[in-house]
Tab-separated table of C-alpha atoms in Angstrom:
chain	number	residue	atom	x	y	z
A	1	UNK	CA	0.000	0.000	0.000
A	2	UNK	CA	2.810	2.405	0.898
A	3	UNK	CA	4.562	1.694	-2.411
A	4	UNK	CA	1.321	2.331	-4.294
A	5	UNK	CA	0.756	5.645	-2.482
A	6	UNK	CA	4.355	6.686	-3.151
A	7	UNK	CA	3.857	5.926	-6.851
A	8	UNK	CA	0.630	7.939	-6.925
A	9	UNK	CA	2.290	10.921	-5.222
A	10	UNK	CA	5.197	10.756	-7.646
A	11	UNK	CA	2.782	10.869	-10.577
A	12	UNK	CA	0.985	13.818	-8.957
A	13	UNK	CA	4.260	15.723	-8.682
A	14	UNK	CA	5.167	14.993	-12.301
A	15	UNK	CA	1.757	16.124	-13.496
A	16	UNK	CA	2.012	19.294	-11.391
A	17	UNK	CA	5.451	20.184	-12.771
A	18	UNK	CA	4.431	19.519	-16.372
A	19	UNK	CA	1.326	21.661	-15.878
A	20	UNK	CA	3.541	24.702	-15.314
A	21	UNK	CA	5.108	24.440	-18.724
A	22	UNK	CA	1.922	23.533	-20.590
A	23	UNK	CA	-0.657	25.809	-18.994
A	24	UNK	CA	1.193	28.701	-17.382
A	25	UNK	CA	0.489	31.013	-20.342
A	26	UNK	CA	-3.039	29.827	-21.170
A	27	UNK	CA	-4.855	31.875	-18.522
A	28	UNK	CA	-5.750	35.523	-18.851
A	29	UNK	CA	-5.256	37.166	-15.482
A	30	UNK	CA	-7.954	39.694	-14.656
A	31	UNK	CA	-7.589	42.733	-12.439
A	32	UNK	CA	-9.788	41.034	-9.822
A	33	UNK	CA	-7.578	37.949	-9.835
A	34	UNK	CA	-4.462	40.131	-9.511
A	35	UNK	CA	-5.930	41.941	-6.514
A	36	UNK	CA	-6.879	38.606	-4.914
A	37	UNK	CA	-3.298	37.375	-5.323
A	38	UNK	CA	-1.905	40.590	-3.855
A	39	UNK	CA	-4.184	40.270	-0.839
A	40	UNK	CA	-3.293	36.595	-0.458
A	41	UNK	CA	0.444	37.297	-0.466
A	42	UNK	CA	0.202	40.607	1.367
A	43	UNK	CA	2.374	42.036	-1.398
A	44	UNK	CA	0.916	44.906	-3.407
A	45	UNK	CA	3.915	45.171	-5.706
A	46	UNK	CA	2.961	41.939	-7.527
A	47	UNK	CA	2.037	42.487	-11.179
A	48	UNK	CA	0.222	40.235	-13.653
A	49	UNK	CA	3.481	39.143	-15.284
A	50	UNK	CA	4.710	37.900	-11.893
A	51	UNK	CA	1.888	35.353	-11.607
A	52	UNK	CA	2.067	31.842	-13.054
A	53	UNK	CA	-0.941	29.534	-12.999
A	54	UNK	CA	-0.341	25.799	-13.054
A	55	UNK	CA	-4.027	24.984	-13.333
A	56	UNK	CA	-7.465	26.446	-12.712
A	57	UNK	CA	-10.439	24.092	-12.443
A	58	UNK	CA	-14.079	25.157	-12.412
A	59	UNK	CA	-15.875	23.725	-9.371
A	60	UNK	CA	-19.275	24.682	-10.733
A	61	UNK	CA	-20.454	27.141	-8.061
A	62	UNK	CA	-18.652	30.270	-9.277
A	63	UNK	CA	-15.561	29.027	-7.471
A	64	UNK	CA	-12.301	27.700	-8.888
A	65	UNK	CA	-9.583	25.409	-7.629
A	66	UNK	CA	-6.410	27.236	-8.618
A	67	UNK	CA	-2.766	26.359	-8.175
A	68	UNK	CA	-0.578	29.369	-8.727
A	69	UNK	CA	2.581	31.114	-7.649
A	70	UNK	CA	3.854	34.662	-7.793
A	71	UNK	CA	7.157	36.467	-8.295
A	72	UNK	CA	10.336	35.043	-6.849
A	73	UNK	CA	8.630	33.308	-3.924
A	74	UNK	CA	10.177	29.882	-3.332
A	75	UNK	CA	8.206	26.784	-2.387
A	76	UNK	CA	9.541	23.760	-0.461
A	77	UNK	CA	9.891	20.607	-2.527
A	78	UNK	CA	7.581	18.430	-0.449
A	79	UNK	CA	4.059	17.037	-0.425
A	80	UNK	CA	1.253	18.462	1.713
A	81	UNK	CA	-1.722	16.514	3.095
A	82	UNK	CA	-4.912	18.425	3.968
A	83	UNK	CA	-7.922	16.913	5.708
A	84	UNK	CA	-11.389	18.267	4.920
A	85	UNK	CA	-14.013	16.135	6.628
A	86	UNK	CA	-13.970	12.700	5.008
A	87	UNK	CA	-11.641	13.887	2.227
A	88	UNK	CA	-7.856	13.844	2.288
A	89	UNK	CA	-6.100	15.976	-0.315
A	90	UNK	CA	-2.427	15.403	-1.147
A	91	UNK	CA	-0.596	17.916	-3.296
A	92	UNK	CA	2.798	19.356	-4.097
A	93	UNK	CA	3.485	23.018	-3.405
A	94	UNK	CA	2.331	25.659	-4.001
A	95	UNK	CA	-0.804	24.423	-2.281
A	96	UNK	CA	-3.971	25.038	-4.362
A	97	UNK	CA	-6.413	27.694	-3.230
A	98	UNK	CA	-10.054	28.445	-3.922
A	99	UNK	CA	-10.799	31.582	-5.947
A	100	UNK	CA	-14.304	32.758	-5.069
A	101	UNK	CA	-16.024	36.141	-5.029
A	102	UNK	CA	-12.799	37.941	-6.029
A	103	UNK	CA	-10.898	36.469	-3.075
A	104	UNK	CA	-8.444	33.666	-2.436
A	105	UNK	CA	-9.315	31.154	0.261
A	106	UNK	CA	-7.203	28.339	1.613
A	107	UNK	CA	-8.853	24.951	1.197
A	108	UNK	CA	-9.559	24.897	4.944
A	109	UNK	CA	-11.120	28.377	4.875
A	110	UNK	CA	-13.276	27.451	1.881
A	111	UNK	CA	-14.428	24.273	3.636
A	112	UNK	CA	-15.228	26.077	6.891
A	113	UNK	CA	-17.200	28.744	4.997
A	114	UNK	CA	-19.189	26.187	2.940
A	115	UNK	CA	-17.572	27.259	-0.324
A	116	UNK	CA	-16.190	23.738	-0.585
A	117	UNK	CA	-19.015	21.296	0.117
A	118	UNK	CA	-19.460	17.568	-0.451
A	119	UNK	CA	-20.474	18.336	-4.048
A	120	UNK	CA	-17.291	20.229	-4.914
A	121	UNK	CA	-15.019	17.792	-3.070
A	122	UNK	CA	-16.645	14.882	-4.901
A	123	UNK	CA	-15.868	16.648	-8.164
A	124	UNK	CA	-12.245	17.094	-7.143
A	125	UNK	CA	-11.883	13.305	-7.033
A	126	UNK	CA	-11.756	13.412	-10.850
A	127	UNK	CA	-9.099	16.149	-11.155
A	128	UNK	CA	-5.568	15.323	-12.240
A	129	UNK	CA	-2.555	17.045	-10.693
A	130	UNK	CA	-4.027	16.590	-7.215
A	131	UNK	CA	-4.680	13.371	-5.282
A	132	UNK	CA	-7.999	13.208	-3.407
A	133	UNK	CA	-9.224	10.229	-1.410
A	134	UNK	CA	-12.304	9.615	0.697
A	135	UNK	CA	-11.978	7.941	4.094
A	136	UNK	CA	-14.143	7.298	7.159
A	137	UNK	CA	-11.092	8.006	9.329
A	138	UNK	CA	-10.033	11.630	9.007
A	139	UNK	CA	-6.466	12.734	8.375
A	140	UNK	CA	-6.326	14.261	11.875
A	141	UNK	CA	-7.191	10.925	13.489
A	142	UNK	CA	-4.775	9.006	11.272
A	143	UNK	CA	-1.945	11.354	12.252
A	144	UNK	CA	-2.893	11.402	15.942
A	145	UNK	CA	-2.733	7.596	16.137
A	146	UNK	CA	1.064	7.735	15.795
A	147	UNK	CA	1.327	9.332	19.250
A	148	UNK	CA	-0.666	6.621	21.032
A	149	UNK	CA	0.004	3.033	22.053
A	150	UNK	CA	-2.505	0.303	21.176
A	151	UNK	CA	-4.046	0.271	24.669
A	152	UNK	CA	-4.239	4.069	24.949
A	153	UNK	CA	-7.654	5.738	24.835
A	154	UNK	CA	-8.207	8.355	22.125
A	155	UNK	CA	-11.086	10.853	22.061
A	156	UNK	CA	-12.963	10.223	18.817
A	157	UNK	CA	-15.852	12.224	17.388
A	158	UNK	CA	-18.344	9.956	15.619
A	159	UNK	CA	-20.722	11.086	12.906
A	160	UNK	CA	-23.412	8.422	12.571
A	161	UNK	CA	-25.987	7.365	10.034
A	162	UNK	CA	-29.040	9.355	11.074
A	163	UNK	CA	-27.068	12.304	12.440
A	164	UNK	CA	-27.960	14.275	9.313
A	165	UNK	CA	-31.373	14.987	10.860
A	166	UNK	CA	-31.857	18.388	12.471
A	167	UNK	CA	-34.335	20.152	14.728
A	168	UNK	CA	-36.343	21.192	11.656
A	169	UNK	CA	-37.136	17.565	10.812
A	170	UNK	CA	-39.312	17.520	13.950
A	171	UNK	CA	-40.778	21.013	13.790
A	172	UNK	CA	-43.991	21.712	11.898
A	173	UNK	CA	-45.483	25.177	12.002
A	174	UNK	CA	-48.915	25.166	13.647
A	175	UNK	CA	-48.696	21.455	14.461
A	176	UNK	CA	-45.538	20.832	16.501
A	177	UNK	CA	-44.253	23.712	18.630
A	178	UNK	CA	-40.592	24.609	18.909
A	179	UNK	CA	-40.537	23.267	22.469
A	180	UNK	CA	-42.038	19.937	21.433
A	181	UNK	CA	-39.747	19.700	18.428
A	182	UNK	CA	-36.742	20.371	20.626
A	183	UNK	CA	-37.748	17.628	23.024
A	184	UNK	CA	-38.385	15.152	20.209
A	185	UNK	CA	-35.083	15.973	18.527
A	186	UNK	CA	-33.166	15.516	21.771
A	187	UNK	CA	-34.905	12.189	22.414
A	188	UNK	CA	-34.012	11.083	18.882
A	189	UNK	CA	-30.333	12.032	19.338
A	190	UNK	CA	-30.179	10.310	22.734
A	191	UNK	CA	-31.581	7.108	21.241
A	192	UNK	CA	-29.162	7.301	18.289
A	193	UNK	CA	-26.266	7.587	20.730
A	194	UNK	CA	-27.501	4.674	22.855
A	195	UNK	CA	-27.936	2.543	19.740
A	196	UNK	CA	-24.346	3.350	18.782
A	197	UNK	CA	-23.077	2.282	22.193
A	198	UNK	CA	-25.142	-0.919	22.137
A	199	UNK	CA	-24.553	-2.069	18.593
A	200	UNK	CA	-21.204	-0.653	17.470
A	201	UNK	CA	-19.234	-0.502	20.724
A	202	UNK	CA	-20.488	-3.792	22.105
A	203	UNK	CA	-17.517	-5.756	23.441
A	204	UNK	CA	-15.220	-2.715	23.122
A	205	UNK	CA	-13.697	-0.787	26.025
A	206	UNK	CA	-14.829	2.818	25.860
A	207	UNK	CA	-15.416	5.985	27.886
A	208	UNK	CA	-18.605	7.885	27.029
A	209	UNK	CA	-17.701	11.588	26.926
A	210	UNK	CA	-20.440	13.759	25.420
A	211	UNK	CA	-23.078	13.724	22.692
A	212	UNK	CA	-25.596	16.090	21.116
A	213	UNK	CA	-27.154	16.825	17.719
A	214	UNK	CA	-26.525	13.257	16.607
A	215	UNK	CA	-22.755	13.518	17.133
A	216	UNK	CA	-20.968	11.430	19.776
A	217	UNK	CA	-17.547	11.851	21.380
A	218	UNK	CA	-16.331	8.601	22.883
A	219	UNK	CA	-12.857	7.573	24.029
A	220	UNK	CA	-11.811	4.250	22.502
A	221	UNK	CA	-8.538	2.365	22.361
A	222	UNK	CA	-6.265	2.938	19.404
A	223	UNK	CA	-6.333	-0.756	18.545
A	224	UNK	CA	-10.130	-0.638	18.018
A	225	UNK	CA	-10.253	2.294	15.573
A	226	UNK	CA	-9.959	0.228	12.397
A	227	UNK	CA	-12.536	-2.324	13.551
A	228	UNK	CA	-15.111	0.307	14.511
A	229	UNK	CA	-14.639	2.163	11.223
A	230	UNK	CA	-15.995	-0.914	9.417
A	231	UNK	CA	-19.447	-0.438	10.963
A	232	UNK	CA	-22.160	0.624	8.534
A	233	UNK	CA	-23.551	2.913	11.228
A	234	UNK	CA	-20.350	4.999	11.327
A	235	UNK	CA	-20.053	7.741	8.704
A	236	UNK	CA	-16.954	9.551	9.963
A	237	UNK	CA	-14.409	9.288	12.784
A	238	UNK	CA	-12.469	12.420	13.723
A	239	UNK	CA	-9.827	13.180	16.357
A	240	UNK	CA	-10.664	15.269	19.427
A	241	UNK	CA	-7.523	16.592	21.114
A	242	UNK	CA	-7.261	17.464	24.798
A	243	UNK	CA	-7.524	21.139	23.866
A	244	UNK	CA	-10.628	20.519	21.755
A	245	UNK	CA	-12.177	18.455	24.561
A	246	UNK	CA	-11.557	21.295	26.992
A	247	UNK	CA	-13.152	23.745	24.537
A	248	UNK	CA	-16.236	21.507	24.288
A	249	UNK	CA	-16.489	21.276	28.077
A	250	UNK	CA	-15.854	24.997	28.631
A	251	UNK	CA	-18.506	26.250	26.219
A	252	UNK	CA	-20.901	23.293	26.311
A	253	UNK	CA	-20.475	23.226	22.553
A	254	UNK	CA	-23.312	22.184	20.289
A	255	UNK	CA	-21.951	19.927	17.551
A	256	UNK	CA	-22.642	20.974	13.942
A	257	UNK	CA	-22.910	24.575	15.118
A	258	UNK	CA	-19.275	25.583	15.460
A	259	UNK	CA	-15.940	25.393	13.653
A	260	UNK	CA	-12.743	24.448	15.459
A	261	UNK	CA	-9.118	24.431	14.247
A	262	UNK	CA	-5.830	24.353	16.109
A	263	UNK	CA	-3.461	26.803	14.458
A	264	UNK	CA	-0.208	26.297	16.356
A	265	UNK	CA	1.244	24.267	19.218
A	266	UNK	CA	3.894	26.373	20.962
A	267	UNK	CA	6.795	25.025	23.010
A	268	UNK	CA	8.610	27.230	25.557
A	269	UNK	CA	12.329	27.784	26.147
A	270	UNK	CA	12.530	24.418	27.924
A	271	UNK	CA	11.004	22.653	24.909
A	272	UNK	CA	7.848	21.889	26.851
A	273	UNK	CA	4.411	22.324	25.272
A	274	UNK	CA	3.159	25.632	26.655
A	275	UNK	CA	-0.018	26.536	24.791
A	276	UNK	CA	-2.068	25.861	21.667
A	277	UNK	CA	-3.516	28.664	19.551
A	278	UNK	CA	-7.098	27.965	18.520
A	279	UNK	CA	-9.375	29.406	15.844
A	280	UNK	CA	-12.959	28.563	16.801
A	281	UNK	CA	-16.327	30.190	16.275
A	282	UNK	CA	-20.015	29.356	16.391
A	283	UNK	CA	-22.590	29.756	13.637
A	284	UNK	CA	-24.372	32.341	15.792
A	285	UNK	CA	-22.723	35.751	15.596
A	286	UNK	CA	-23.247	39.467	15.169
A	287	UNK	CA	-21.764	41.135	12.110
A	288	UNK	CA	-19.379	43.939	13.028
A	289	UNK	CA	-15.986	45.071	11.763
A	290	UNK	CA	-13.983	45.193	14.967
A	291	UNK	CA	-10.483	44.707	16.256
A	292	UNK	CA	-8.335	44.896	19.352
A	293	UNK	CA	-4.703	45.321	20.292
A	294	UNK	CA	-2.796	42.664	22.193
A	295	UNK	CA	0.735	43.800	22.936
A	296	UNK	CA	2.070	45.182	19.643
A	297	UNK	CA	-0.314	43.182	17.469
A	298	UNK	CA	-3.806	43.995	16.201
A	299	UNK	CA	-6.385	41.251	15.667
A	300	UNK	CA	-9.231	42.013	13.241
A	301	UNK	CA	-12.622	40.337	12.937
A	302	UNK	CA	-15.725	40.874	10.842
A	303	UNK	CA	-17.968	39.161	13.388
A	304	UNK	CA	-18.455	39.019	17.148
A	305	UNK	CA	-19.048	35.598	18.686
A	306	UNK	CA	-20.254	34.358	22.051
A	307	UNK	CA	-17.321	32.005	22.731
A	308	UNK	CA	-14.032	33.430	21.423
A	309	UNK	CA	-15.271	36.949	20.733
A	310	UNK	CA	-12.792	37.492	17.889
A	311	UNK	CA	-12.596	33.821	16.867
A	312	UNK	CA	-9.244	33.180	18.542
A	313	UNK	CA	-8.237	31.751	21.890
A	314	UNK	CA	-5.634	29.489	23.426
A	315	UNK	CA	-5.390	26.389	25.529
A	316	UNK	CA	-2.989	26.759	28.452
A	317	UNK	CA	-1.473	23.275	28.758
A	318	UNK	CA	-0.164	23.588	32.318
A	319	UNK	CA	-3.348	25.155	33.643
A	320	UNK	CA	-5.531	22.868	31.498
A	321	UNK	CA	-7.678	25.901	30.752
A	322	UNK	CA	-9.183	27.636	27.732
A	323	UNK	CA	-8.730	31.414	27.361
A	324	UNK	CA	-10.368	33.861	24.993
A	325	UNK	CA	-7.531	35.781	23.324
A	326	UNK	CA	-9.356	39.057	23.982
A	327	UNK	CA	-9.102	38.422	27.732
A	328	UNK	CA	-5.302	38.171	27.426
A	329	UNK	CA	-4.862	41.500	25.613
A	330	UNK	CA	-3.265	43.188	28.624
A	331	UNK	CA	-0.874	40.332	29.477
A	332	UNK	CA	0.568	38.900	26.226
A	333	UNK	CA	3.969	38.457	27.891
A	334	UNK	CA	2.497	35.582	29.901
A	335	UNK	CA	2.924	33.296	26.885
A	336	UNK	CA	6.153	32.569	25.039
A	337	UNK	CA	6.376	34.425	21.695
A	338	UNK	CA	2.600	34.939	21.657
A	339	UNK	CA	2.670	38.095	19.531
A	340	UNK	CA	5.032	36.568	16.990
A	341	UNK	CA	2.840	33.477	16.644
A	342	UNK	CA	-0.326	35.553	16.282
A	343	UNK	CA	1.259	37.316	13.304
A	344	UNK	CA	2.647	34.157	11.712
A	345	UNK	CA	-0.317	31.835	12.203
A	346	UNK	CA	-3.450	33.763	13.165
A	347	UNK	CA	-3.618	36.765	10.853
A	348	UNK	CA	-2.372	39.243	13.450
A	349	UNK	CA	-1.011	42.552	12.147
A	350	UNK	CA	2.051	44.055	13.878
A	351	UNK	CA	1.772	47.690	14.919
A	352	UNK	CA	3.518	49.748	12.217
A	353	UNK	CA	2.810	47.313	9.378
A	354	UNK	CA	1.315	49.894	7.054
A	355	UNK	CA	1.709	47.930	3.829
A	356	UNK	CA	0.212	44.716	5.196
A	357	UNK	CA	3.119	42.386	4.462
A	358	UNK	CA	3.238	41.000	8.008
A	359	UNK	CA	6.392	42.788	9.172
A	360	UNK	CA	7.622	46.252	10.065
A	361	UNK	CA	10.293	47.592	7.680
A	362	UNK	CA	11.444	50.855	6.117
A	363	UNK	CA	8.832	50.217	3.422
A	364	UNK	CA	6.160	50.916	6.035
A	365	UNK	CA	7.828	54.206	6.886
A	366	UNK	CA	7.714	55.109	3.192
A	367	UNK	CA	4.022	54.205	2.974
A	368	UNK	CA	3.216	56.377	6.002
A	369	UNK	CA	5.124	59.330	4.525
A	370	UNK	CA	3.207	58.986	1.242
A	371	UNK	CA	-0.119	58.629	3.077
A	372	UNK	CA	0.539	61.771	5.117
A	373	UNK	CA	1.373	63.568	1.875
A	374	UNK	CA	-1.882	62.263	0.306
A	375	UNK	CA	0.080	60.367	-2.357
A	376	UNK	CA	-1.120	56.908	-1.331
A	377	UNK	CA	-3.861	55.139	0.593
A	378	UNK	CA	-3.383	52.497	3.241
A	379	UNK	CA	-4.046	48.987	1.899
A	380	UNK	CA	-5.271	47.163	5.004
A	381	UNK	CA	-8.051	48.216	7.438
A	382	UNK	CA	-5.766	50.403	9.535
A	383	UNK	CA	-8.261	51.643	12.091
A	384	UNK	CA	-9.558	49.230	14.712
A	385	UNK	CA	-12.288	49.593	17.341
A	386	UNK	CA	-12.955	47.054	20.059
A	387	UNK	CA	-16.464	45.875	20.920
A	388	UNK	CA	-15.745	46.728	24.556
A	389	UNK	CA	-15.183	50.209	25.987
A	390	UNK	CA	-14.572	51.534	22.449
A	391	UNK	CA	-10.849	50.771	22.690
A	392	UNK	CA	-9.480	51.956	19.359
A	393	UNK	CA	-6.370	52.942	17.492
A	394	UNK	CA	-4.419	52.766	14.230
A	395	UNK	CA	-2.004	50.086	13.055
A	396	UNK	CA	0.174	52.784	11.490
A	397	UNK	CA	0.227	54.828	14.716
A	398	UNK	CA	3.600	53.406	15.736
A	399	UNK	CA	4.345	55.969	18.447
A	400	UNK	CA	0.871	55.588	19.975
A	401	UNK	CA	-0.043	59.282	20.051
A	402	UNK	CA	-3.460	58.701	18.482
A	403	UNK	CA	-2.758	59.853	14.943
A	404	UNK	CA	-0.784	58.831	11.854
A	405	UNK	CA	2.039	61.297	11.152
A	406	UNK	CA	5.628	61.571	9.919
A	407	UNK	CA	6.675	60.909	13.518
A	408	UNK	CA	5.464	57.309	13.090
A	409	UNK	CA	7.621	56.970	9.970
A	410	UNK	CA	10.601	58.354	11.872
A	411	UNK	CA	10.069	55.942	14.770
A	412	UNK	CA	9.928	52.995	12.389
A	413	UNK	CA	13.112	54.095	10.641
A	414	UNK	CA	14.907	54.362	13.969
A	415	UNK	CA	13.564	51.010	15.095
A	416	UNK	CA	14.723	49.278	11.914
A	417	UNK	CA	18.121	50.946	12.268
A	418	UNK	CA	18.426	49.656	15.817
A	419	UNK	CA	18.326	53.128	17.352
């Protein structure tokens, strides 16, 4: 099996390389596509001639799977595996993106935002240049298994046949009230879970953790994963980490109604796991363009949520506790290289980054000087206002005096020069 997979990946790489030569000049790059690439790279100096497209495939919903590169950016010569529900995508770099509504989305972002659904992923199974497989055991669970012994218990999230039903399958306007429908739906989900325990986990050691909305989290031994995956009642088996389990317990999370991703596991100076950065948000939110400052980094959000207000939080390993990132805004020094990791992995913008390239350089000083002289406009949303106490400021206000001026450019120049 390993030899077969290696052969498949080798073919994928060959097809990807040959696609550069054959198709790189066949695509007309529009102004919208150029702007999407610039935003994706955070580099507004990129021109159309700098972009090469290896392939662009129509997914049929006004979205496109596109593999492209730009300028002199180098890409590691390795393969990347990406798990999206029951699909595992293996590709060489640069990793394909989804072009939709004049924006570039990573595959994960497109999946989380329902741009990539079962329909589009099924279509991708037929594409060449990219290897897509369907599996009951997610990539996350397959990778997590390597860290466990056969007798170790692993938290597994089970999607079951019948879990596709929702509250609205029990509600009927004028006949069944919302209260009655809620009670019937809960009873249905409870029975589905009990049936799973009775029929699928019979004779298997397990620890019942939590269930709702037709989804069950149960701890089972590593050695039983393959056997259980053969059950016709099981649709999908996903990994639930300790951090994810703590998130579920902290917010009493309702399955199907939130998105959860771990962005970065951070080790301290002693090489001990210190904290895990988490991007998580519920389907219930209020639309608002907000932001807040944590140390010398600004975090933006277009929505306000009830759990992590700005969609980001962290799991403190030693304390075994979940924190909303907003609640740590006054004490970022508590966590090793927190600000740096927010910029590198969570979309944080460093104070002074006027051109939006993720770092503070003399180029930002130049941008500020041109903005002050009305020769240029700032590219990124520079102004931020918090949802709480109207805390506000400007990313380009490097000296913190409340306004953008040539003094900010001077401070940046001195900082870069080490003065």
